[in-house]
PDB file of C-alpha atoms in Angstrom:
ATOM      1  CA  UNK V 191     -58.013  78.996 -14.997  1.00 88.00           C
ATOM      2  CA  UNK V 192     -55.757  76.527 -16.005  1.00 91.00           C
ATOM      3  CA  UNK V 193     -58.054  74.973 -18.842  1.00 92.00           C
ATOM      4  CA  UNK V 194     -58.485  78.321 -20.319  1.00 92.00           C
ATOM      5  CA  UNK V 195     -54.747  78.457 -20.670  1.00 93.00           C
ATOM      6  CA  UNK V 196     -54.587  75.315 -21.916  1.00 94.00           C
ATOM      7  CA  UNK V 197     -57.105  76.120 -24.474  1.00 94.00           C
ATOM      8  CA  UNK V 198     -55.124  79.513 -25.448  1.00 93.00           C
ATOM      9  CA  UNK V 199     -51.532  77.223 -26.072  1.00 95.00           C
ATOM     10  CA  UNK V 200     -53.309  74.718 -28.006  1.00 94.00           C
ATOM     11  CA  UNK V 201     -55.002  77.546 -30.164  1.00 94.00           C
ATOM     12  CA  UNK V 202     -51.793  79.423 -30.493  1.00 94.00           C
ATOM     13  CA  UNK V 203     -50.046  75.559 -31.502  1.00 94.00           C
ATOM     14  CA  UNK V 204     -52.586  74.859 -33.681  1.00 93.00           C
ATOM     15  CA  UNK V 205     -52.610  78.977 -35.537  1.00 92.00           C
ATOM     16  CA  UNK V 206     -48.981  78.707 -35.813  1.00 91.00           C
ATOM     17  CA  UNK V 207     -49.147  75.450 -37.718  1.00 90.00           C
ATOM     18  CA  UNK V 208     -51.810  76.296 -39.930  1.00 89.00           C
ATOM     19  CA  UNK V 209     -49.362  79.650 -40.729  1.00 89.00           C
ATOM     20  CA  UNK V 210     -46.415  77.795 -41.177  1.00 88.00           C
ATOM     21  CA  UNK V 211     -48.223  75.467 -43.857  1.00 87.00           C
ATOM     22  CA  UNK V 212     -50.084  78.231 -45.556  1.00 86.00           C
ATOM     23  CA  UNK V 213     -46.372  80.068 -45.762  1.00 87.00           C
ATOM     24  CA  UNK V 214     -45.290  76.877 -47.459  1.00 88.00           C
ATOM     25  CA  UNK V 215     -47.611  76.505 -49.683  1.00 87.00           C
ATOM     26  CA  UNK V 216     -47.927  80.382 -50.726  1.00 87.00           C
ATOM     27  CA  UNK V 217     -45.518  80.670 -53.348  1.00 88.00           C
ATOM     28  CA  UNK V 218     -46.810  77.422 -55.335  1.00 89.00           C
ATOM     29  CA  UNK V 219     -50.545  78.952 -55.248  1.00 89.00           C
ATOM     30  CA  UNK V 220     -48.930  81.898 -57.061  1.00 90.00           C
ATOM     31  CA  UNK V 221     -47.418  80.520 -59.454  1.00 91.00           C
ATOM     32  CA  UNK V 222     -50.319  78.313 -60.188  1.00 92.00           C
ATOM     33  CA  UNK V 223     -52.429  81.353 -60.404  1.00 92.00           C
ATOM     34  CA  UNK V 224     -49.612  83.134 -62.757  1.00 92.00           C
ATOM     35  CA  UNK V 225     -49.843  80.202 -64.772  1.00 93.00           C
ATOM     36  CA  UNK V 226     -53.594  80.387 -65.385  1.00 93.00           C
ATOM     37  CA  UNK V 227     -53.651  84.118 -65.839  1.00 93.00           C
ATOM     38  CA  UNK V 228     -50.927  83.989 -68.265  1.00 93.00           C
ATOM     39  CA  UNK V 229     -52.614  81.172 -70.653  1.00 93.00           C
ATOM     40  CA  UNK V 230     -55.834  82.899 -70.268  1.00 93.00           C
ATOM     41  CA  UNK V 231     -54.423  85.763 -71.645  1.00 93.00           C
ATOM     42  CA  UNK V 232     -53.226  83.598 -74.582  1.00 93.00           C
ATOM     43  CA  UNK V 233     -56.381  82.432 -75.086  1.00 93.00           C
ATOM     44  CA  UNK V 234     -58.195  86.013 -75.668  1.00 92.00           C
ATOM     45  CA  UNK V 235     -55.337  86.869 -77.642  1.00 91.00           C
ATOM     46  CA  UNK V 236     -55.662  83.945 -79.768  1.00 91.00           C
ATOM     47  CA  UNK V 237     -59.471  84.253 -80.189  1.00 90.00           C
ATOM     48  CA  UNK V 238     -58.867  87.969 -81.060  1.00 88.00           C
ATOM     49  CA  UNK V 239     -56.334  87.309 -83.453  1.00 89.00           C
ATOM     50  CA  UNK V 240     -59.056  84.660 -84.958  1.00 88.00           C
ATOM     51  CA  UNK V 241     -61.805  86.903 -85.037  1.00 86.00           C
ATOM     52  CA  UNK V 242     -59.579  89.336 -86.713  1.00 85.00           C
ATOM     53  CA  UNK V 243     -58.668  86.607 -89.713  1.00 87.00           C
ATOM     54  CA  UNK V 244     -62.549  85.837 -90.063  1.00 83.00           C
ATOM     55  CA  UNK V 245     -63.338  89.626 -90.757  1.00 80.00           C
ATOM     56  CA  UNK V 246     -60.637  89.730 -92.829  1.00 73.00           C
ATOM     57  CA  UNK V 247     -58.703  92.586 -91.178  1.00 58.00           C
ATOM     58  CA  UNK V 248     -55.430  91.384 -90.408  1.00 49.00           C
ATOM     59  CA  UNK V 249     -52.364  92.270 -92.930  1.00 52.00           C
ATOM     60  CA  UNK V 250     -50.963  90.559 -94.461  1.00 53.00           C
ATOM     61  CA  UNK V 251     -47.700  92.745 -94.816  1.00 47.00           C
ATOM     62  CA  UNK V 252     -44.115  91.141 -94.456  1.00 46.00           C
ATOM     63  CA  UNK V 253     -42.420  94.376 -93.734  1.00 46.00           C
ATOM     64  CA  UNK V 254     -43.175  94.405 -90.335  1.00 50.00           C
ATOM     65  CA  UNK V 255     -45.831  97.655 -90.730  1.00 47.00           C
ATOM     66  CA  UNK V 256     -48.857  95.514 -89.868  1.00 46.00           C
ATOM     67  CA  UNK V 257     -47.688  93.469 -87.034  1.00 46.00           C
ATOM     68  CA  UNK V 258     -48.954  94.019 -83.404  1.00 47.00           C
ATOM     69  CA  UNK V 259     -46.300  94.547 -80.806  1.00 48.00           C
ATOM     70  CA  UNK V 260     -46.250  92.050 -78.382  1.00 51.00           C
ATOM     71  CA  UNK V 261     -46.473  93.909 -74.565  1.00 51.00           C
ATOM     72  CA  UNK V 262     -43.449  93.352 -72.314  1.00 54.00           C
ATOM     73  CA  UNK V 263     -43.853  91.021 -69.564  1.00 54.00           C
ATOM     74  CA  UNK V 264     -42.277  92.002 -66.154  1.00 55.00           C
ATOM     75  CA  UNK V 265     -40.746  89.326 -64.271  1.00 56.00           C
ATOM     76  CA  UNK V 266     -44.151  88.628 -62.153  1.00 53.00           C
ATOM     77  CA  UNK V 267     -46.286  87.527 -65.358  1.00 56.00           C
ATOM     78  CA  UNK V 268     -48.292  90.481 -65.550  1.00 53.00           C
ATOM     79  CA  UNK V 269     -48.157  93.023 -68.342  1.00 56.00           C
ATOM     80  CA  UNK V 270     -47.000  96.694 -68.612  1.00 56.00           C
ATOM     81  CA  UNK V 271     -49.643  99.135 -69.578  1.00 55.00           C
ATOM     82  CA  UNK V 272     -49.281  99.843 -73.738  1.00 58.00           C
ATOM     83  CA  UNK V 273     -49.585 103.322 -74.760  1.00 67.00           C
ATOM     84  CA  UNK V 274     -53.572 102.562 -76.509  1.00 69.00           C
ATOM     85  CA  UNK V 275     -54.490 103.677 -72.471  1.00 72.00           C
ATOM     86  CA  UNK V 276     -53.279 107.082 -72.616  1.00 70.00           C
ATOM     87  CA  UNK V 277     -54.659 107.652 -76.043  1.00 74.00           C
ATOM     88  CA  UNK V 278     -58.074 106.169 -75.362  1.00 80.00           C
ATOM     89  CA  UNK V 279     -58.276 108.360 -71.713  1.00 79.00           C
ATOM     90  CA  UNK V 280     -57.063 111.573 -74.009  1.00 80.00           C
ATOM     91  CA  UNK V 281     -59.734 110.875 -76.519  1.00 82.00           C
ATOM     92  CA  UNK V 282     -62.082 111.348 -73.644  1.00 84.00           C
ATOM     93  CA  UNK V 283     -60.791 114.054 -72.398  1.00 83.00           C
ATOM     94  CA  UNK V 284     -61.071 115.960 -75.147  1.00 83.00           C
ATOM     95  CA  UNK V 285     -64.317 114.930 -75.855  1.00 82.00           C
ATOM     96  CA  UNK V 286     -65.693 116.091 -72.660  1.00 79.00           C
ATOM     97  CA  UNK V 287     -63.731 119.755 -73.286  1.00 79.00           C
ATOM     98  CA  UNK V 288     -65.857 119.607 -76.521  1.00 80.00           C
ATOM     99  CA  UNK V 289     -69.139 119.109 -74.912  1.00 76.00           C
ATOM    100  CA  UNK V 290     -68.439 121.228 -72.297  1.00 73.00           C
ATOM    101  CA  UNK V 291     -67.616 124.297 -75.047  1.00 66.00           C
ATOM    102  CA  UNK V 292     -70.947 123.511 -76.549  1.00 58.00           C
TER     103      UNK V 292
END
């Protein structure tokens, strides 16, 4: 009986030091991974942008008219959801109300 108590501290011991280092280490992981998220993000922005110069689609305007609006960032990294969402879910909305009217 006394080994199998033994056994239980020194798993408890060893649980509570692999939680207290995994605790630690936790917020550094995150930002790591906020880190990577955020410049792969860059990265398929950038490429879009580039694809968008080789078709020959981007403006060119000054005035501000033909600029995309950057998405605001909220304090975790991640971004808001844009407006394009809603529209694209209403488009196909109302195209199922049209096929169902057919």
């Amino acid at each position: 009986m006394d080994r199998l108590r033994q056994r239980f501290s020194q798993y408890r011991k060893r649980h509570y030091d692999c939680q207290n280092k995994y605790a630690q280490s936790l917020p550094a992981v995150q930002d790591i991974e906020r880190q990577e998220a955020l410049n792969l993000h860059k990265r398929a922005l950038d490429s879009r942008n580039r694809m968008m110069n080789m078709n020959g689609k981007a403006s060119k305007q000054h005035d501000g008219e033909g600029k995309v609006e950057q998405q605001q960032q909220t304090p975790n990294g991640l971004e808001k959801p844009t407006n394009a969402i809603y529209q694209i879910r209403e488009q196909i909305l109302l195209k199922r109300e049209n096929s169902n009217k057919i």
